[in-house]
C-alpha positions as a Markdown table, in Angstrom:
| # | Residue | x | y | z |
|---|---|---|---|---|
| 1 | Gln | 91.0 | 103.3 | 114.1 |
| 2 | Met | 94.6 | 103.2 | 112.8 |
| 3 | Pro | 94.9 | 103.5 | 109.0 |
| 4 | Pro | 96.8 | 100.7 | 107.3 |
| 5 | Glu | 100.4 | 101.4 | 106.5 |
| 6 | Thr | 100.9 | 103.2 | 103.2 |
| 7 | Ser | 103.7 | 101.8 | 101.2 |
| 8 | Gly | 104.7 | 101.3 | 97.6 |
| 9 | Gly | 102.2 | 103.9 | 96.4 |
| 10 | Ala | 98.6 | 104.5 | 97.3 |
| 11 | Ser | 95.5 | 106.0 | 96.0 |
| 12 | Val | 93.3 | 107.6 | 98.7 |
| 13 | Gln | 89.9 | 109.3 | 98.5 |
| 14 | Pro | 89.5 | 112.8 | 99.8 |
| 15 | Gly | 88.9 | 112.6 | 103.5 |
| 16 | Gly | 90.9 | 109.4 | 103.9 |
| 17 | Ser | 94.1 | 108.8 | 105.9 |
| 18 | Leu | 97.6 | 107.6 | 105.5 |
| 19 | Arg | 100.2 | 106.0 | 107.7 |
| 20 | Leu | 103.8 | 106.2 | 106.7 |
| 21 | Ala | 106.6 | 104.2 | 108.3 |
| 22 | Cys | 110.1 | 105.4 | 108.7 |
| 23 | Pro | 112.1 | 102.3 | 109.7 |
| 24 | Pro | 115.8 | 102.4 | 110.7 |
| 25 | Ser | 118.3 | 101.7 | 107.9 |
| 26 | Gly | 121.0 | 100.3 | 110.1 |
| 27 | Glu | 121.8 | 100.6 | 113.8 |
| 28 | Thr | 118.9 | 101.3 | 116.1 |
| 29 | Phe | 120.7 | 102.3 | 119.3 |
| 30 | Cys | 121.5 | 106.0 | 118.8 |
| 31 | Pro | 118.8 | 108.7 | 119.6 |
| 32 | Tyr | 117.3 | 110.2 | 116.5 |
| 33 | Glu | 114.6 | 112.5 | 115.2 |
| 34 | Val | 112.5 | 112.0 | 112.1 |
| 35 | Thr | 111.4 | 114.5 | 109.6 |
| 36 | Trp | 108.9 | 113.9 | 106.9 |
| 37 | Phe | 108.8 | 115.7 | 103.6 |
| 38 | Arg | 106.7 | 115.6 | 100.5 |
| 39 | Gln | 107.5 | 116.6 | 96.9 |
| 40 | Val | 105.6 | 117.2 | 93.8 |
| 41 | Pro | 107.4 | 116.9 | 90.4 |
| 42 | Gly | 109.0 | 120.2 | 89.4 |
| 43 | Lys | 108.8 | 121.6 | 92.9 |
| 44 | Glu | 111.2 | 121.6 | 95.9 |
| 45 | Arg | 110.5 | 119.2 | 98.7 |
| 46 | Glu | 108.2 | 120.5 | 101.4 |
| 47 | Phe | 108.4 | 120.0 | 105.1 |
| 48 | Val | 105.5 | 118.1 | 106.5 |
| 49 | Ala | 106.3 | 117.3 | 110.2 |
| 50 | Glu | 109.2 | 116.4 | 112.5 |
| 51 | Leu | 109.2 | 114.1 | 115.5 |
| 52 | Gly | 111.9 | 115.0 | 117.9 |
| 53 | Tyr | 113.8 | 112.5 | 120.1 |
| 54 | Gly | 111.8 | 113.5 | 123.1 |
| 55 | Gly | 108.5 | 113.1 | 121.3 |
| 56 | Thr | 107.8 | 116.7 | 120.4 |
| 57 | Leu | 106.0 | 117.0 | 117.1 |
| 58 | Thr | 106.2 | 120.1 | 114.9 |
| 59 | His | 104.4 | 120.4 | 111.6 |
| 60 | Ala | 103.7 | 122.6 | 108.7 |
| 61 | Asp | 100.6 | 124.8 | 108.8 |
| 62 | Phe | 98.8 | 122.8 | 106.2 |
| 63 | Ala | 99.1 | 119.7 | 108.4 |
| 64 | Lys | 97.6 | 121.4 | 111.5 |
| 65 | Gly | 95.0 | 119.2 | 113.2 |
| 66 | Arg | 95.6 | 116.5 | 110.6 |
| 67 | Val | 98.9 | 114.9 | 111.5 |
| 68 | Thr | 100.4 | 112.9 | 114.3 |
| 69 | Ala | 103.6 | 111.0 | 114.7 |
| 70 | Tyr | 105.0 | 108.4 | 117.1 |
| 71 | Thr | 107.6 | 105.7 | 117.5 |
| 72 | Val | 107.0 | 102.1 | 118.0 |
| 73 | His | 110.0 | 101.0 | 120.1 |
| 74 | Ile | 109.7 | 97.3 | 119.5 |
| 75 | Asn | 110.9 | 97.8 | 115.9 |
| 76 | Asn | 112.4 | 101.3 | 116.3 |
| 77 | Thr | 110.1 | 102.6 | 113.5 |
| 78 | Ala | 108.6 | 106.0 | 113.4 |
| 79 | Tyr | 105.2 | 106.6 | 111.9 |
| 80 | Leu | 103.4 | 109.6 | 110.5 |
| 81 | Glu | 99.6 | 109.5 | 110.3 |
| 82 | Met | 97.8 | 112.2 | 108.3 |
| 83 | Ser | 94.0 | 112.4 | 108.1 |
| 84 | Asp | 91.4 | 114.3 | 106.2 |
| 85 | Leu | 93.5 | 114.1 | 103.0 |
| 86 | Lys | 92.9 | 116.5 | 100.2 |
| 87 | Pro | 93.8 | 116.4 | 96.6 |
| 88 | Glu | 96.5 | 119.0 | 97.2 |
| 89 | Asp | 98.2 | 116.4 | 99.5 |
| 90 | Thr | 99.0 | 114.4 | 96.4 |
| 91 | Ala | 102.8 | 114.0 | 96.4 |
| 92 | Glu | 105.7 | 111.7 | 97.1 |
| 93 | Tyr | 106.2 | 111.4 | 100.8 |
| 94 | Phe | 109.5 | 110.4 | 102.4 |
| 95 | Cys | 111.4 | 110.6 | 105.7 |
| 96 | Arg | 114.8 | 111.5 | 107.0 |
| 97 | Arg | 116.2 | 110.1 | 110.2 |
| 98 | Thr | 118.9 | 112.3 | 111.8 |
| 99 | Thr | 120.9 | 111.3 | 114.9 |
| 100 | Ala | 119.8 | 113.7 | 117.6 |
| 101 | Arg | 121.9 | 116.1 | 119.6 |
| 102 | Glu | 121.5 | 113.8 | 122.6 |
| 103 | Ala | 123.9 | 111.5 | 120.7 |
| 104 | Gly | 126.7 | 114.0 | 121.5 |
| 105 | Ser | 126.8 | 112.8 | 125.1 |
| 106 | Tyr | 129.7 | 110.7 | 126.3 |
| 107 | Tyr | 127.4 | 107.7 | 126.8 |
| 108 | Tyr | 126.3 | 107.7 | 123.1 |
| 109 | Arg | 129.6 | 108.8 | 121.6 |
| 110 | Gln | 131.3 | 105.9 | 123.3 |
| 111 | Arg | 128.9 | 103.6 | 121.5 |
| 112 | Gly | 129.6 | 105.0 | 118.1 |
| 113 | Cys | 126.8 | 107.5 | 117.8 |
| 114 | Arg | 127.5 | 110.7 | 115.9 |
| 115 | Val | 125.2 | 113.8 | 116.0 |
| 116 | Gly | 123.7 | 114.7 | 112.6 |
| 117 | Glu | 124.1 | 111.4 | 110.8 |
| 118 | Thr | 121.2 | 111.0 | 108.4 |
| 119 | Ser | 119.5 | 108.3 | 106.4 |
| 120 | Trp | 116.6 | 108.6 | 104.1 |
| 121 | Gly | 113.6 | 106.4 | 103.7 |
| 122 | Gln | 111.9 | 105.2 | 100.6 |
| 123 | Arg | 109.6 | 107.5 | 98.7 |
| 124 | Thr | 105.9 | 106.7 | 98.7 |
| 125 | Gln | 103.6 | 108.1 | 96.1 |
| 126 | Val | 100.3 | 109.2 | 97.5 |
| 127 | Ala | 97.5 | 110.2 | 95.2 |
| 128 | Val | 94.4 | 111.8 | 96.6 |
| 129 | Ser | 91.4 | 111.8 | 94.3 |
| 130 | Ala | 87.8 | 110.9 | 94.2 |
């Protein structure tokens, strides 16, 4: 069963799940990839997972077996789902959308796409505790 979308901050019990959305900030035509990060106060941001334009998912070791990501094309929004949450998953989660290298083709360049353009999603605080 798909977990409800997590937004605006959430408290989750250990073993629970989250679903984070990464909507477009502007145009929705250019090909893009999405990277999710998390950050704990006082520490640098940490890579969580990346969904490539072709659908390839890469993830951090701590997320192995617990994370999936996909795009819903009707609203051009990418989603990250993470399960079996642990207290050490407590952090602010956020995403970055980057125009993919496929945007360098003539077809996309003619339509205003530029490789490497980025936008950032809102931060969502996730607290995992009993």
